[in-house]
Short mmCIF file of C-alpha atoms in Angstrom, two decimals:
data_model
loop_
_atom_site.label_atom_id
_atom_site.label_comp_id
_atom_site.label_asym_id
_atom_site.label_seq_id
_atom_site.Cartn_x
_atom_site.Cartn_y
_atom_site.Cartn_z
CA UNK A 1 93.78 103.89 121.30
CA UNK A 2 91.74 101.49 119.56
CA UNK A 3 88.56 103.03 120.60
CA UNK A 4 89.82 106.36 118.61
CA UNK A 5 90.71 104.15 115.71
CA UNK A 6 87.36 102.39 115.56
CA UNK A 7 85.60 106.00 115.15
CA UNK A 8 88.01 106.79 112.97
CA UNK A 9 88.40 104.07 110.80
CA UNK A 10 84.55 104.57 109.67
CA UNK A 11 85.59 105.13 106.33
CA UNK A 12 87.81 102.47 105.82
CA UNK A 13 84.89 100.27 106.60
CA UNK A 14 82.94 101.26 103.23
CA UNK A 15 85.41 99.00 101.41
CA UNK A 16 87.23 96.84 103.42
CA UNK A 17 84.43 95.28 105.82
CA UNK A 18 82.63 95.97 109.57
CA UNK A 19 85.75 95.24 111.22
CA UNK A 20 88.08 95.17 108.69
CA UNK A 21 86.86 91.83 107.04
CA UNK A 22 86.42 93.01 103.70
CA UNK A 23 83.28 90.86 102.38
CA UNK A 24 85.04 90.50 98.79
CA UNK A 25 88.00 89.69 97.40
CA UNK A 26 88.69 92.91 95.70
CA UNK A 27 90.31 94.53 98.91
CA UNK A 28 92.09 92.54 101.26
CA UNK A 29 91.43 91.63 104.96
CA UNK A 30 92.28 94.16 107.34
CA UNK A 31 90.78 92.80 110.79
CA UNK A 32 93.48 90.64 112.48
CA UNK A 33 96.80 92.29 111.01
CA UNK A 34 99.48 93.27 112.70
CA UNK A 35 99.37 96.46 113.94
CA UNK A 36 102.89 97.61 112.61
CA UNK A 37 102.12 96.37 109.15
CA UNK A 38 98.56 98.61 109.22
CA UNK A 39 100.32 101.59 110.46
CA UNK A 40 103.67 101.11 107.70
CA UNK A 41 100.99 100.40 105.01
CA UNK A 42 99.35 103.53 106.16
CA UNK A 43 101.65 106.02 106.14
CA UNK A 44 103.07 104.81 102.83
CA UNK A 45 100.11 105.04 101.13
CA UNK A 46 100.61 108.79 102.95
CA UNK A 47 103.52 109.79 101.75
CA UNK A 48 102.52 108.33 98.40
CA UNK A 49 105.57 105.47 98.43
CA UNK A 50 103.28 102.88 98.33
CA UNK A 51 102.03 102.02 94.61
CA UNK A 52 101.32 99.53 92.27
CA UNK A 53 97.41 98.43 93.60
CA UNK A 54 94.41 99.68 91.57
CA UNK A 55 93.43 101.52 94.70
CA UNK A 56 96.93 103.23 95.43
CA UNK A 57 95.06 106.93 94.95
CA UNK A 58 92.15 105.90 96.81
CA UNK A 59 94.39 104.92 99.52
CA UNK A 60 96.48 107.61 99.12
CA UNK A 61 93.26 110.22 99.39
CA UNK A 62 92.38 108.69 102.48
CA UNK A 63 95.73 108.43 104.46
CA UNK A 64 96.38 112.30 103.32
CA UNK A 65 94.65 113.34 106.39
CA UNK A 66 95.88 111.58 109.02
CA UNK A 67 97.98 112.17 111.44
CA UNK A 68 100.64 108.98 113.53
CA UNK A 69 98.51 109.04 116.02
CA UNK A 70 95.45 108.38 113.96
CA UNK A 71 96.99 105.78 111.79
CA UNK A 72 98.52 104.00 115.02
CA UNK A 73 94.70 104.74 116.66
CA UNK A 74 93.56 102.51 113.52
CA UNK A 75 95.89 100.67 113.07
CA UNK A 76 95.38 99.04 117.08
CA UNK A 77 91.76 98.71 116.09
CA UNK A 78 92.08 96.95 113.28
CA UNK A 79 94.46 94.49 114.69
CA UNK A 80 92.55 93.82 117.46
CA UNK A 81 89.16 93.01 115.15
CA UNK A 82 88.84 89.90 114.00
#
């Protein structure tokens, strides 16, 4: 539900941009991605296989919490923003 993800994604929005269009190259572009990729990237950073980025434990922090439906609520938000 993209409307849930919008609420939700609140937080992402402190470093990656009002709709996911992150106003500086130190975190990438999130408005406009395909939703699969968002929701894979996601729940790695969730289950803590995803690593290698400066930001991997920030990431990690913030995916802790949610649950599929959240990340796929995001996830449809953030692929629809542009």
């Amino acid at each position: 539900d993209p409307a849930r993800g919008q609420v939700l994604s609140d937080t992402c929005m402190g470093c990656h941009g009002m709709d996911g269009n992150s106003p500086t190259p130190d975190y990438p572009k999130l408005g406009g991605q395909h939703a699969d990729y968002l929701e894979h990237s996601l729940q790695a950073y969730r289950s803590s296989d995803r690593s290698g980025s400066p930001t991997t434990d920030l990431m990690a922090s913030q995916a802790k919490g949610l649950t599929d439906q959240q990340i796929a609520d995001i996830a449809a938000y953030l692929s629809a923003a542009e």
